[in-house]
Coordinates of C-alpha atoms in Angstrom, one line a residue:
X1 CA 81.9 12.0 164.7
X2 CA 83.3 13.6 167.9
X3 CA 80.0 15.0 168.9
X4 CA 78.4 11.2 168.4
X5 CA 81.1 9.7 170.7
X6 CA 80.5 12.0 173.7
X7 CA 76.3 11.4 173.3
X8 CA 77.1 8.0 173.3
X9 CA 79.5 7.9 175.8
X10 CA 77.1 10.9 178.1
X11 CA 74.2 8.4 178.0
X12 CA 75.8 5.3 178.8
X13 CA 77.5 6.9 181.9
X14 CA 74.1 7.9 183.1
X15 CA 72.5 4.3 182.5
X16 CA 75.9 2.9 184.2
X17 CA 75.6 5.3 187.3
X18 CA 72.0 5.2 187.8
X19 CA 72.2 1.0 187.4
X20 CA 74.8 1.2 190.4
X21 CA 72.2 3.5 192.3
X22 CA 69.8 1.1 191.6
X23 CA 71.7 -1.9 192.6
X24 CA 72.7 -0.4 196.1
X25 CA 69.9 1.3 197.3
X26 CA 67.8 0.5 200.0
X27 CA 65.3 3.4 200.2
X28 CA 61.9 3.3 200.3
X29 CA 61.3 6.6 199.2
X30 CA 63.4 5.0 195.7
X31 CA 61.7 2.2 195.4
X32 CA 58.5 2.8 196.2
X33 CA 58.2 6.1 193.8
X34 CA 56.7 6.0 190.3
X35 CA 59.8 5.1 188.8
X36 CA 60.4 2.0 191.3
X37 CA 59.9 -0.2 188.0
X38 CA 63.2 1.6 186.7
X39 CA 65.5 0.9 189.7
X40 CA 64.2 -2.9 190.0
X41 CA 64.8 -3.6 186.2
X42 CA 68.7 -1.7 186.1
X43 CA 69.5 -3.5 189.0
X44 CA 67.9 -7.3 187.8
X45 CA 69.8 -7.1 184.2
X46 CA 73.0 -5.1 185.8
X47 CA 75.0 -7.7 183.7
X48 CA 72.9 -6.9 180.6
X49 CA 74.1 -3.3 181.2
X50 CA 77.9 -4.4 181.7
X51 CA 77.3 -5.2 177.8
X52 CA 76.1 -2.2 177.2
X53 CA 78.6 -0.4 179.0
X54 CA 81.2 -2.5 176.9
X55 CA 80.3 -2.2 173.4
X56 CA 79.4 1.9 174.1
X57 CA 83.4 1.7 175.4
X58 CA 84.6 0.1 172.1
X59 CA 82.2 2.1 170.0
X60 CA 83.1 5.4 171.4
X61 CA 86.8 4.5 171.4
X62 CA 86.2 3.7 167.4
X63 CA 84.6 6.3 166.8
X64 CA 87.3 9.0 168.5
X65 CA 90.1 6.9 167.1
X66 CA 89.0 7.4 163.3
X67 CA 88.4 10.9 163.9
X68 CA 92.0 11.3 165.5
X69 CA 90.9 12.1 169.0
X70 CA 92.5 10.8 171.9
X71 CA 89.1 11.6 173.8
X72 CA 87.7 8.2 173.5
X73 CA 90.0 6.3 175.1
X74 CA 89.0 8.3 178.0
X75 CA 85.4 8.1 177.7
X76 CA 86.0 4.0 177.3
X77 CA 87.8 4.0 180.3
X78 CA 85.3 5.9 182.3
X79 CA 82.9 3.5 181.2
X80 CA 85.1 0.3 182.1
X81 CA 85.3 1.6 185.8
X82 CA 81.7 1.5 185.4
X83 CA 81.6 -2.1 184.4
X84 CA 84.2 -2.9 187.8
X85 CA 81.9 -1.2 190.0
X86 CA 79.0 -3.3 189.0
X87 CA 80.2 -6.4 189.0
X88 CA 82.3 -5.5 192.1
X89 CA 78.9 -5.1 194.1
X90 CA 77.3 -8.2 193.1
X91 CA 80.8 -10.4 193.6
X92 CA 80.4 -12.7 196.1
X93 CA 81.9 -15.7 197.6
X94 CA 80.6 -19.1 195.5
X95 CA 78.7 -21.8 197.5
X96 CA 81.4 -24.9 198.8
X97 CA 81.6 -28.3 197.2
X98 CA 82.5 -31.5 198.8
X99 CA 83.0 -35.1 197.4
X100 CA 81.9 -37.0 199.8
X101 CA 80.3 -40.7 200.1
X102 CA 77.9 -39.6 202.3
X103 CA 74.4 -39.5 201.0
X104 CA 72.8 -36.1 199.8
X105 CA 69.6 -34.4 201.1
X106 CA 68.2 -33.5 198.0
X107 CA 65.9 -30.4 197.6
X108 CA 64.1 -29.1 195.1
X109 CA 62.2 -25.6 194.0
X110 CA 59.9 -24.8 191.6
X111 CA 57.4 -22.2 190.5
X112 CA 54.5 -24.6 188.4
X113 CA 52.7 -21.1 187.3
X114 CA 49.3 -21.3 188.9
X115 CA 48.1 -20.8 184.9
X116 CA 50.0 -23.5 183.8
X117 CA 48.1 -25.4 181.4
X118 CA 48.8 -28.6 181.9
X119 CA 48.4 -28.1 185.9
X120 CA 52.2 -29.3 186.5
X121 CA 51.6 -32.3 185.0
X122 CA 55.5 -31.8 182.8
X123 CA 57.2 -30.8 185.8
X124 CA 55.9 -33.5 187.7
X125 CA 57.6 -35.9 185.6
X126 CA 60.7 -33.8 185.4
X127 CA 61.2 -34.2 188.8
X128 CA 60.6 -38.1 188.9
X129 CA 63.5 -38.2 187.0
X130 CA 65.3 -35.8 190.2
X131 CA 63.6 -37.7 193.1
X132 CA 64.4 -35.1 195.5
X133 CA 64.0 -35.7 199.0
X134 CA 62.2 -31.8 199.5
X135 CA 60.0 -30.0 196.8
X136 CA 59.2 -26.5 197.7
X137 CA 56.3 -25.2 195.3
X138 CA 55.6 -21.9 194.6
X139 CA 51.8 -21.1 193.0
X140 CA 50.3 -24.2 193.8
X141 CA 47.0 -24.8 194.1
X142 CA 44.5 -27.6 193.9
X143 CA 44.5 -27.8 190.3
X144 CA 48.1 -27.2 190.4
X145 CA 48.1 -30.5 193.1
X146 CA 45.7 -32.4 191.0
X147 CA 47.8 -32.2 188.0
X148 CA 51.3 -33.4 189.9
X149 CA 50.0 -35.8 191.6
X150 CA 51.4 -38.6 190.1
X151 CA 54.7 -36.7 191.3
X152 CA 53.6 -35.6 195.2
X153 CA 51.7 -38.7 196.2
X154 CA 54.8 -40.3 196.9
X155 CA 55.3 -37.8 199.4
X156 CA 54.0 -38.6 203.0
X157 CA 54.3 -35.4 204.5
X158 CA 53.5 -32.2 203.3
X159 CA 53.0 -28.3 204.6
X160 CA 50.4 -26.5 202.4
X161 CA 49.5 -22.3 203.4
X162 CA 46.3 -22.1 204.5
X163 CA 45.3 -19.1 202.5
X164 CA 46.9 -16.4 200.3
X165 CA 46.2 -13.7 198.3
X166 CA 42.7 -14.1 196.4
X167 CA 42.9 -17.5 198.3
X168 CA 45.4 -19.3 196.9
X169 CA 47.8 -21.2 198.8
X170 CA 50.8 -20.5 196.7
X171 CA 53.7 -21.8 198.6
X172 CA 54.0 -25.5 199.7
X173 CA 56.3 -28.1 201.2
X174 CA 56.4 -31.6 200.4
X175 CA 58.7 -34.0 201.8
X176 CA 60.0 -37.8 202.5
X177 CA 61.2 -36.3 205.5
X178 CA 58.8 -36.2 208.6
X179 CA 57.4 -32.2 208.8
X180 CA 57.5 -31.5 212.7
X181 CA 57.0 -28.0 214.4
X182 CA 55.2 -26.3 211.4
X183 CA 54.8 -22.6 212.0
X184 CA 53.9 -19.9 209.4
X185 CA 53.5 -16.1 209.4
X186 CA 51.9 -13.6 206.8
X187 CA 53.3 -10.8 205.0
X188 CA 50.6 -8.7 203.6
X189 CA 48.9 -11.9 202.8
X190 CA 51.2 -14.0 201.5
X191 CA 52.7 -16.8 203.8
X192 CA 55.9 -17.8 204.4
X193 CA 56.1 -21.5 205.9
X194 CA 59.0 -22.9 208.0
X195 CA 59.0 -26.8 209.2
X196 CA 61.8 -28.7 210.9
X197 CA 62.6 -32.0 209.8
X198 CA 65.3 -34.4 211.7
X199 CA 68.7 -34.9 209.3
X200 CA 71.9 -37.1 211.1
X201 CA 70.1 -36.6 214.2
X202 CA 69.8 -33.3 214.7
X203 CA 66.6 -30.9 213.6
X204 CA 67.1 -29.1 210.2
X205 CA 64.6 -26.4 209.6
X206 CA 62.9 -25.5 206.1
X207 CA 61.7 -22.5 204.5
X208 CA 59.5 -21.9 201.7
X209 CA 58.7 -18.1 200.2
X210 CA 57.0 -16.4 197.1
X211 CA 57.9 -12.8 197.5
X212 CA 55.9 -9.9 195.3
X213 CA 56.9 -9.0 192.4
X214 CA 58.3 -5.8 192.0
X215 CA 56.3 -4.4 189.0
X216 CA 55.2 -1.5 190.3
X217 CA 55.3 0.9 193.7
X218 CA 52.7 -0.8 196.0
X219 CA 54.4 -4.2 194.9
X220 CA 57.7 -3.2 195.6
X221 CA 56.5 -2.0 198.6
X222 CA 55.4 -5.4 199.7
X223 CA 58.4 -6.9 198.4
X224 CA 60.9 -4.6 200.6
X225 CA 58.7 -5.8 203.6
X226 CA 59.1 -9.8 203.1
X227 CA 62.9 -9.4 202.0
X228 CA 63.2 -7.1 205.3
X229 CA 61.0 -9.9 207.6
X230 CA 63.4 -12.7 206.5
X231 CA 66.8 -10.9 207.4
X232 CA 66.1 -11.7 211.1
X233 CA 63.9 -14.5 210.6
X234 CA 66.1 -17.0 208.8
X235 CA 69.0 -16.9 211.7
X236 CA 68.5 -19.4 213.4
X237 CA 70.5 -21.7 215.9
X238 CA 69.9 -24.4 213.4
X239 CA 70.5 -25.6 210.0
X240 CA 68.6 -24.0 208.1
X241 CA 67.7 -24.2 203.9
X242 CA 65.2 -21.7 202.6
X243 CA 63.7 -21.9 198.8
X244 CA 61.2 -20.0 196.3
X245 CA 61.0 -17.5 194.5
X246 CA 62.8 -14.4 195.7
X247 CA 61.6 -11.8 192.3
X248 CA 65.1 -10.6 193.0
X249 CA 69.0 -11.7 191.9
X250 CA 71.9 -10.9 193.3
X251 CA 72.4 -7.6 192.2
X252 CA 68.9 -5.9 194.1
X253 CA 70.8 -4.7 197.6
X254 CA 67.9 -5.7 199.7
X255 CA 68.0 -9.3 198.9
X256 CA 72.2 -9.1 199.2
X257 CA 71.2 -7.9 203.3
X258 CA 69.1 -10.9 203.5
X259 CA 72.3 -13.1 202.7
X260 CA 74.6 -11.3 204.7
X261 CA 72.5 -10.2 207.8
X262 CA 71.3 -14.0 208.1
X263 CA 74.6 -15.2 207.1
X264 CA 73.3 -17.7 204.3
X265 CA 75.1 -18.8 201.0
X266 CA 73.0 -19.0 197.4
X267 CA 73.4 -22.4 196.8
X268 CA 72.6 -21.9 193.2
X269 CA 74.7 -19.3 192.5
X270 CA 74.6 -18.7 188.5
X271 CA 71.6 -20.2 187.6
X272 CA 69.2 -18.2 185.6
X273 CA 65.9 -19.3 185.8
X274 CA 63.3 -17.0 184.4
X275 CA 61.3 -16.7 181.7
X276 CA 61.3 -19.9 180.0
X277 CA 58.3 -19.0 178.0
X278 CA 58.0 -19.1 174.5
X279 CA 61.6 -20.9 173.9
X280 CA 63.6 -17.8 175.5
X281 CA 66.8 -18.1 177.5
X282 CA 66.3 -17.5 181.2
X283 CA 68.0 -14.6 181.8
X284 CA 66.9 -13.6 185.2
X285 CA 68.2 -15.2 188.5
X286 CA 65.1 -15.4 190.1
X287 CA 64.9 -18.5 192.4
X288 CA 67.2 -19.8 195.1
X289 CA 67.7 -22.0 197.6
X290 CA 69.9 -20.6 200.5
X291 CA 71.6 -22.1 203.5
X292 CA 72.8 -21.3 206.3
X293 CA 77.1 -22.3 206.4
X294 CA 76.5 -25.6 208.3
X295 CA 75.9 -26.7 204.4
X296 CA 77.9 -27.8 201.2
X297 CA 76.7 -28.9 198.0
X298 CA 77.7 -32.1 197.1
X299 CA 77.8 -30.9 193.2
X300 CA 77.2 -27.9 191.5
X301 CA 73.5 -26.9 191.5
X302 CA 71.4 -27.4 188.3
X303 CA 68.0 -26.8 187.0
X304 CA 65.5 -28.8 184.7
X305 CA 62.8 -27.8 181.8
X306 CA 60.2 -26.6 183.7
X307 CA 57.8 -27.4 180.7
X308 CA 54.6 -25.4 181.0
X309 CA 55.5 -22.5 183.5
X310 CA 57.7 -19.8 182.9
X311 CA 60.5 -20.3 185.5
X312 CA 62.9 -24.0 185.8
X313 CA 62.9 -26.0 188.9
X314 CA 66.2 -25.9 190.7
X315 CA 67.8 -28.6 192.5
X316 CA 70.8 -29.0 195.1
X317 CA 72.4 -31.6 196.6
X318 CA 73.6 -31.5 200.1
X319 CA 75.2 -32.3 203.0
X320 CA 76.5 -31.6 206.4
X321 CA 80.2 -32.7 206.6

């Protein structure tokens, strides 16, 4: 029984250590080795291994006790330090809210799945329902375009990529909102777009991204590159509010030093919004909207359906007091 607790407890350390590896490195050589897919997916479900962590703790601790070992309750408490240290590195301080009279900007963002099957014909009448002020769209296409646009047509102006990979757009801005000084740039062929609009007088500047997955070496490559670009791209003199589809939560340390080195808050702090497919739970944190400090939601950010792609549209309200 003894020898069971220690494997137990043996192997849990080493998924618990290498998680917190995973969750604060930064290197290149790491991440972009064969076993990149390894680090990326400890550090995305670091709270799946806190579970982990704390049933092997109460197992082990069972499992000692019965026998009449004092052991286990050392073991468990190795592994509980293990579960402070991870949540310890993702802690962070939550976004502000205000109630206020003022009116909300409200934005929107939402990856349609450029193989959704109903074009974004669902989530265009989810958001009807949202009205936001801002949609930023992540995968869109024509067809994708075609299929919404019973939503987007009320929409006067919009900022569409040019090109992307395999010549998709992907990423798009649509807003009620006059678009003025529109200026993207590429990262290995996939745009990031930033547009100014004019909010209590003063110009506001919005950001729309779709990094690379991280599924494998050369992807996570790419990845490391965008999340590096917008550290010093999004500070800005400004207000600034920047949405998509990050492929990374809280708990990757590159997309932490995008936060802190450009001093913005995750608005949606919480929110898990990937994979809705096939009636699952979203258990990844994959999308965000984040702001520069000049912001506070006006109430706590929530999320929709997103009927026919695999990640829900997220939504904050917001203001500048």
């Amino acid at each position: 029984m003894l020898i069971l607790a220690t494997i137990v407890f043996y192997v849990s350390l080493a998924v618990g250590l290498l998680t917190i590896y995973s969750m604060t490195t930064r290197s290149e050589l790491t991440l972009g080795s064969k076993a990149s897919i390894v680090f990326v997916t400890l550090a995305s479900g670091s709270w799946i291994v806190c579970g982990g962590l704390l049933v092997a703790s109460i197992v082990t601790a069972s499992i000692s006790g019965f026998a009449g070992s004092l052991d286990g309750l050392g073991y468990s408490f190795v592994l509980f330090l293990d579960i402070v240290a991870i949540l310890a590195i993702t802690f962070k301080q939550q976004p502000r809210i205000l109630q206020t009279d003022k009116k909300p900007l409200i934005i929107t963002t939402v990856n349609v799945l450029l193989t959704n099957k109903d074009k974004g014909f669902r989530i265009g009448e989810e958001l009807k329902t949202i009205d936001p002020d801002i949609v930023i769209v992540q995968e869109y296409d024509a067809n994708i375009g075609y299929g919404m646009s019973s939503f987007l047509d009320n929409y006067m102006y919009c900022f569409i990529a040019e090109d992307g990979e395999d010549g998709i757009p992907d990423v798009a801005i649509f807003s009620k909102h006059e678009l003025f000084d529109k200026r993207f740039v590429y990262i290995e062929n996939r745009p990031v777009l930033l547009a100014d609009i004019e909010y209590e007088y003063k110009p506001v500047t919005i950001g729309a991204v779709h990094t690379k997955s991280p599924t494998d070496p050369e992807r996570t490559t790419v990845w490391l590159e965008e999340l590096r670009y917008f550290r010093i791209a999004f500070q800005m003199n400004q207000p600034v509010i920047i949405g998509g589809d990050f492929n990374a939560t809280i708990s990757h340390g590159p997309f932490r030093d995008v936060l802190t080195e450009a001093h913005l808050t995750d608005l949606t702090s919480g929110l898990n919004t990937w994979s809705s497919h096939d009636g699952i739970p979203e258990y990844l944190h994959l999308d965000h909207i984040l702001a520069s400090p000049d912001w506070v939601l006006t109430e706590k950010a929530t999320k929709s359906l997103g009927l026919g792609s695999d990640h829900t549209p997220v939504t904050v309200k917001v203001v500048i007091p």
